[in-house]
Short mmCIF file of C-alpha atoms and ligand atoms in Angstrom, two decimals:
data_model
loop_
_atom_site.label_atom_id
_atom_site.label_comp_id
_atom_site.label_asym_id
_atom_site.label_seq_id
_atom_site.Cartn_x
_atom_site.Cartn_y
_atom_site.Cartn_z
CA MET B 255 13.41 -100.27 27.61
CA ARG B 256 13.92 -101.41 24.01
CA PHE B 257 17.74 -101.44 24.32
CA GLU B 258 18.15 -103.14 27.69
CA GLY B 259 21.54 -104.87 27.79
CA GLN B 260 22.56 -103.61 24.34
CA ILE B 261 25.72 -101.70 23.42
CA ALA B 262 25.42 -98.82 20.94
CA VAL B 263 28.19 -96.87 19.19
CA ILE B 264 27.12 -93.38 18.07
CA THR B 265 29.42 -91.16 16.01
CA GLY B 266 29.23 -87.37 16.21
CA ALA B 267 27.54 -87.86 19.60
CA GLY B 268 28.86 -84.71 21.28
CA SER B 269 26.07 -82.48 19.97
CA GLY B 270 22.80 -82.17 18.06
CA ILE B 271 21.06 -85.25 16.68
CA GLY B 272 23.83 -87.64 17.80
CA GLU B 273 23.65 -86.43 21.40
CA ALA B 274 19.83 -86.64 21.41
CA THR B 275 20.03 -90.19 20.03
CA ALA B 276 22.55 -91.20 22.70
CA GLN B 277 20.19 -89.79 25.34
CA ARG B 278 17.17 -91.64 23.92
CA MET B 279 18.98 -94.98 23.69
CA ALA B 280 20.57 -94.69 27.14
CA LYS B 281 17.16 -93.87 28.62
CA GLU B 282 15.91 -97.12 27.12
CA GLY B 283 18.64 -99.27 28.65
CA ALA B 284 21.57 -99.10 26.20
CA ARG B 285 25.19 -98.64 27.13
CA VAL B 286 26.17 -95.88 24.69
CA ILE B 287 29.70 -95.29 23.40
CA LEU B 288 29.91 -91.65 22.30
CA VAL B 289 32.43 -91.05 19.51
CA GLY B 290 33.56 -87.63 18.28
CA ARG B 291 36.57 -85.42 17.69
CA THR B 292 36.31 -83.12 20.70
CA LYS B 293 36.82 -84.84 24.05
CA GLU B 294 35.34 -81.95 26.09
CA LYS B 295 32.07 -82.10 24.13
CA LEU B 296 31.88 -85.88 24.63
CA VAL B 297 32.59 -85.60 28.37
CA GLN B 298 29.86 -82.98 28.74
CA ALA B 299 27.29 -84.97 26.76
CA ALA B 300 28.14 -88.19 28.60
CA SER B 301 27.84 -86.61 32.01
CA ALA B 302 24.40 -85.13 31.15
CA ILE B 303 23.25 -88.58 29.95
CA ASP B 304 24.58 -90.37 33.05
CA THR B 305 22.77 -87.90 35.30
CA ARG B 306 19.50 -88.49 33.48
CA CYS B 307 19.68 -92.27 33.45
CA GLU B 308 20.84 -92.39 37.09
CA ARG B 309 23.60 -94.91 36.37
CA LYS B 310 26.85 -95.06 34.40
CA CYS B 311 25.43 -95.72 30.95
CA THR B 312 28.02 -94.02 28.75
CA ASP B 313 31.56 -94.36 27.53
CA ILE B 314 33.47 -91.98 25.27
CA PHE B 315 36.11 -92.34 22.60
CA SER B 316 37.77 -89.43 20.77
CA ALA B 317 38.24 -90.11 17.08
CA ASP B 318 38.12 -88.36 13.75
CA VAL B 319 35.98 -90.81 11.77
CA THR B 320 37.49 -89.67 8.46
CA LYS B 321 40.87 -91.06 9.57
CA GLU B 322 41.36 -94.82 9.26
CA GLU B 323 44.02 -94.89 12.04
CA ASP B 324 41.52 -93.33 14.48
CA VAL B 325 38.78 -95.75 13.43
CA LYS B 326 41.16 -98.71 13.88
CA GLU B 327 41.93 -97.44 17.40
CA LEU B 328 38.19 -97.24 18.09
CA ALA B 329 37.84 -100.87 16.93
CA GLU B 330 40.70 -101.89 19.23
CA PHE B 331 39.08 -100.06 22.17
CA ILE B 332 35.78 -101.89 21.56
CA LYS B 333 37.56 -105.24 21.18
CA GLU B 334 39.41 -104.84 24.50
CA LYS B 335 36.61 -103.34 26.57
CA TYR B 336 33.38 -104.80 25.15
CA GLY B 337 34.15 -107.49 22.58
CA GLN B 338 30.80 -106.90 20.88
CA ILE B 339 28.25 -104.24 19.98
CA HIS B 340 24.57 -104.46 18.98
CA LEU B 341 23.94 -101.07 17.42
CA LEU B 342 25.90 -98.62 15.28
CA ILE B 343 24.60 -95.14 14.52
CA ASN B 344 26.71 -93.46 11.81
CA ASN B 345 25.70 -89.87 12.54
CA ALA B 346 28.85 -87.71 12.19
CA GLY B 347 28.49 -85.31 9.28
CA GLY B 348 28.58 -81.71 8.21
CA SER B 349 28.97 -79.33 5.31
CA VAL B 350 30.20 -75.99 4.06
CA ASN B 351 28.23 -73.57 1.90
CA SER B 352 29.60 -73.12 -1.60
CA THR B 353 28.49 -73.35 -5.21
CA ILE B 354 30.09 -75.82 -7.61
CA LYS B 355 32.12 -72.98 -9.07
CA GLU B 356 33.43 -71.85 -5.69
CA THR B 357 34.11 -75.31 -4.25
CA THR B 358 37.74 -76.37 -4.20
CA LEU B 359 38.67 -80.01 -4.79
CA GLU B 360 39.86 -80.13 -1.18
CA GLN B 361 36.44 -78.97 0.11
CA TRP B 362 34.66 -81.44 -2.17
CA LYS B 363 36.78 -84.32 -0.85
CA HIS B 364 36.34 -83.20 2.76
CA VAL B 365 32.53 -83.21 2.51
CA GLN B 366 32.59 -86.69 0.90
CA ASP B 367 34.98 -87.88 3.64
CA VAL B 368 32.89 -86.62 6.55
CA ASN B 369 29.49 -87.72 5.25
CA LEU B 370 30.20 -90.85 3.22
CA THR B 371 33.73 -92.27 3.53
CA SER B 372 33.50 -92.10 7.33
CA VAL B 373 30.47 -94.43 7.22
CA PHE B 374 32.43 -96.89 5.09
CA LEU B 375 35.42 -96.77 7.47
CA VAL B 376 33.48 -97.09 10.71
CA THR B 377 31.24 -99.84 9.35
CA LYS B 378 34.17 -101.77 7.84
CA HIS B 379 36.10 -101.81 11.12
CA LEU B 380 33.15 -102.35 13.50
CA ILE B 381 31.24 -105.05 11.58
CA PRO B 382 33.26 -107.82 13.29
CA PHE B 383 31.75 -106.73 16.64
CA LEU B 384 28.13 -107.04 15.47
CA THR B 385 28.80 -110.78 15.50
CA GLU B 386 26.32 -113.51 14.75
CA GLU B 387 27.04 -115.20 18.09
CA ILE B 388 25.26 -112.36 19.91
CA GLY B 389 22.06 -113.06 17.95
CA GLY B 390 18.98 -110.92 18.61
CA ASN B 391 18.60 -107.35 17.47
CA ARG B 392 21.65 -106.04 15.63
CA SER B 393 21.27 -102.97 13.51
CA ILE B 394 23.00 -100.03 11.83
CA VAL B 395 21.38 -96.64 11.19
CA ASN B 396 23.06 -94.10 8.90
CA ILE B 397 22.05 -90.45 9.15
CA ALA B 398 21.52 -89.17 5.62
CA SER B 399 19.50 -86.04 4.76
CA LEU B 400 16.60 -84.52 2.89
CA SER B 401 19.45 -83.10 0.76
CA GLY B 402 20.13 -86.64 -0.45
CA HIS B 403 16.64 -86.58 -2.02
CA LYS B 404 16.58 -83.07 -3.49
CA ALA B 405 18.92 -80.25 -4.46
CA GLY B 406 19.61 -77.44 -2.00
CA ALA B 407 21.24 -74.05 -2.51
CA GLN B 408 25.05 -74.06 -2.15
CA ILE B 409 25.41 -77.66 -0.96
CA PRO B 410 26.14 -79.64 -4.15
CA HIS B 411 28.91 -81.66 -2.44
CA TYR B 412 26.70 -82.47 0.58
CA SER B 413 23.71 -83.45 -1.62
CA ALA B 414 25.96 -85.82 -3.58
CA ALA B 415 27.44 -87.37 -0.42
CA LYS B 416 24.05 -87.88 1.28
CA ALA B 417 22.47 -89.34 -1.89
CA GLY B 418 25.46 -91.69 -2.01
CA LEU B 419 24.90 -92.59 1.63
CA ILE B 420 21.24 -93.51 0.99
CA ASN B 421 22.31 -95.99 -1.68
CA PHE B 422 25.36 -97.18 0.29
CA THR B 423 22.87 -98.02 3.06
CA LYS B 424 21.05 -100.33 0.64
CA ALA B 425 24.34 -101.98 -0.37
CA MET B 426 25.22 -102.46 3.32
CA ALA B 427 21.76 -103.91 4.01
CA PHE B 428 22.12 -106.38 1.14
CA GLU B 429 25.56 -107.54 2.28
CA LEU B 430 24.74 -107.80 5.98
CA ALA B 431 21.23 -109.32 5.81
CA PRO B 432 22.59 -112.90 5.66
CA HIS B 433 24.43 -112.14 8.92
CA GLY B 434 21.26 -110.93 10.66
CA VAL B 435 22.22 -107.23 10.71
CA ARG B 436 19.62 -104.72 9.50
CA VAL B 437 20.79 -101.42 7.96
CA ASN B 438 18.60 -98.38 7.36
CA SER B 439 19.05 -94.64 6.91
CA VAL B 440 17.16 -91.70 8.40
CA SER B 441 16.94 -88.49 6.37
CA PRO B 442 16.20 -85.43 8.53
CA GLY B 443 14.79 -82.23 7.07
CA PHE B 444 15.79 -78.93 8.71
CA VAL B 445 16.61 -79.48 12.39
CA GLU B 446 17.81 -76.99 14.99
CA THR B 447 21.37 -78.08 15.91
CA PRO B 448 24.84 -76.47 16.05
CA LEU B 449 25.15 -77.34 12.33
CA THR B 450 22.17 -75.18 11.35
CA GLN B 451 22.50 -72.55 14.09
CA PRO B 452 24.29 -69.96 11.92
CA GLY B 453 21.51 -70.12 9.31
CA LEU B 454 18.76 -70.02 11.91
CA GLU B 455 20.18 -66.79 13.33
CA ASN B 456 19.02 -65.15 10.11
CA GLU B 457 15.31 -64.41 10.53
CA ARG B 458 14.55 -64.29 6.78
CA PHE B 459 16.25 -67.62 6.25
CA THR B 460 14.29 -69.22 9.12
CA LYS B 461 10.99 -67.84 7.76
CA ALA B 462 11.78 -69.29 4.33
CA ILE B 463 12.48 -72.69 5.88
CA GLU B 464 9.20 -72.57 7.83
CA GLN B 465 7.25 -71.58 4.72
CA ASN B 466 8.74 -74.47 2.77
CA THR B 467 7.82 -77.01 5.43
CA ALA B 468 4.27 -78.43 5.62
CA LEU B 469 4.40 -78.39 9.45
CA LYS B 470 5.60 -74.75 9.32
CA ARG B 471 8.51 -75.17 11.73
CA VAL B 472 12.02 -76.57 11.94
CA GLY B 473 12.54 -79.91 13.68
CA LYS B 474 14.06 -80.69 17.09
CA PRO B 475 16.89 -83.20 17.58
CA ASP B 476 14.61 -85.40 19.76
CA GLU B 477 12.15 -85.75 16.88
CA ILE B 478 14.89 -87.29 14.75
CA ALA B 479 16.33 -89.34 17.62
CA ASN B 480 12.92 -90.98 18.16
CA VAL B 481 12.89 -92.25 14.57
CA ILE B 482 16.54 -93.35 14.71
CA ALA B 483 15.75 -95.32 17.88
CA PHE B 484 12.76 -96.96 16.17
CA ALA B 485 14.85 -97.97 13.13
CA ALA B 486 17.56 -99.37 15.42
CA SER B 487 15.14 -101.30 17.62
CA GLU B 488 13.53 -104.73 17.39
CA GLU B 489 10.25 -102.94 16.55
CA ALA B 490 11.67 -102.44 13.03
CA SER B 491 12.65 -106.13 12.74
CA TYR B 492 11.33 -106.51 9.15
CA MET B 493 12.83 -103.24 7.87
CA THR B 494 16.20 -103.16 6.13
CA GLY B 495 17.61 -101.10 3.25
CA SER B 496 14.99 -98.39 3.85
CA ASP B 497 15.34 -94.63 4.13
CA LEU B 498 13.03 -92.88 6.60
CA LEU B 499 12.37 -89.27 5.63
CA VAL B 500 11.69 -87.06 8.69
CA ASP B 501 11.32 -83.63 7.13
CA GLY B 502 8.14 -82.08 8.56
CA GLY B 503 6.62 -82.48 5.10
CA TRP B 504 9.21 -80.48 3.14
CA LEU B 505 9.13 -82.71 0.05
CA ILE B 506 5.32 -82.56 -0.25
CA VAL B 507 5.13 -78.76 -0.30
P1 NAD Z 659 26.09 -81.28 14.71
O1 NAD Z 659 27.15 -80.43 14.11
O2 NAD Z 659 25.53 -80.93 16.02
O3 NAD Z 659 26.57 -82.80 14.80
C1 NAD Z 659 27.54 -83.38 13.98
C2 NAD Z 659 28.56 -84.00 14.88
O4 NAD Z 659 29.49 -84.74 14.09
C3 NAD Z 659 29.35 -82.94 15.66
O5 NAD Z 659 29.39 -83.27 17.03
C4 NAD Z 659 30.73 -83.00 15.01
O6 NAD Z 659 31.76 -82.66 15.91
C5 NAD Z 659 30.78 -84.46 14.57
N1 NAD Z 659 31.76 -84.66 13.53
C6 NAD Z 659 31.91 -83.96 12.39
N2 NAD Z 659 32.96 -84.41 11.69
C7 NAD Z 659 33.48 -85.43 12.42
C8 NAD Z 659 34.59 -86.29 12.23
N3 NAD Z 659 35.39 -86.17 11.16
N4 NAD Z 659 34.86 -87.22 13.17
C9 NAD Z 659 34.07 -87.33 14.27
N5 NAD Z 659 33.00 -86.55 14.50
C10 NAD Z 659 32.73 -85.60 13.58
O7 NAD Z 659 24.96 -81.36 13.60
P2 NAD Z 659 23.66 -82.29 13.48
O8 NAD Z 659 22.67 -81.47 12.78
O9 NAD Z 659 23.30 -82.92 14.77
O10 NAD Z 659 24.17 -83.39 12.45
C11 NAD Z 659 24.07 -84.80 12.68
C12 NAD Z 659 23.86 -85.51 11.35
O11 NAD Z 659 22.57 -85.15 10.83
C13 NAD Z 659 24.87 -85.14 10.28
O12 NAD Z 659 25.22 -86.29 9.54
C14 NAD Z 659 24.11 -84.17 9.40
O13 NAD Z 659 24.60 -84.14 8.08
C15 NAD Z 659 22.71 -84.76 9.49
N6 NAD Z 659 21.63 -83.85 9.13
C16 NAD Z 659 21.39 -82.73 9.88
C17 NAD Z 659 20.33 -81.89 9.51
C18 NAD Z 659 19.98 -80.66 10.28
O14 NAD Z 659 19.13 -79.88 9.82
N7 NAD Z 659 20.55 -80.40 11.45
C19 NAD Z 659 19.55 -82.20 8.39
C20 NAD Z 659 19.84 -83.33 7.66
C21 NAD Z 659 20.87 -84.16 8.04
#
């Protein structure tokens, strides 16, 4: 029960890694506020979590985290209902497949907005709720990517945004350390989620992924959620500004 009595905000929590992280944290005592664009997905995820933890341990808020008005409304909701939070997991993200030549300026900006600017916006507006008066464990985890460490086919915009996020995490850690807030990033390798589902439906593509991974398989959302929970918890009390690569050994192959 590492998160007993703690409040966690998780963006992009209606599916995949975000949903698995919300489940993990709720199971360990947190009250989790699921944030995402699609209310139905959030309601579904929240109800599955509540059933598993046998108590009301969730709340939901619909917001597009690339829009400052939505993020301000989220901040207002937290102010009115909770007044404080202990944990923030900036997980919302996504990409499109296109080469530099094919990518329009609009697509480029969208990928930066979803993966990088959203983290700036949510952090900027929620920092006041990770207040020093609460004391104890207060922590932010940003979900970056293996693609922030290496190039990948047809995701130049995403690679740039995630590499930016890994260094933005360090800047956040530097600024927030004097206030007792730790900030780290987690970089997943290839994980089976709605984001990667279309690729994984292609058998040749899946085989290539498995061959390029030392552990010879794709990851599961729970395997990333476990590491996110560790980084967020008191167990990682001396870790800030770090990036944890969870890629099944992709980079060593
Ligand atoms: P996913 O599509 O299941 O989850 C992403 C979630 O973010 C979705 O629920 C989506 O609705 C939400 N989202 C997207 N844009 C949003 C916005 N503007 N406002 C609010 N919510 C928004 O995919 P996932 O694989 O679970 O991705 C989670 C994170 O992990 C992402 O940041 C992704 O880049 C990162 N990641 C995933 C993999 C992988 O292989 N699956 C690998 C490396 C990094």
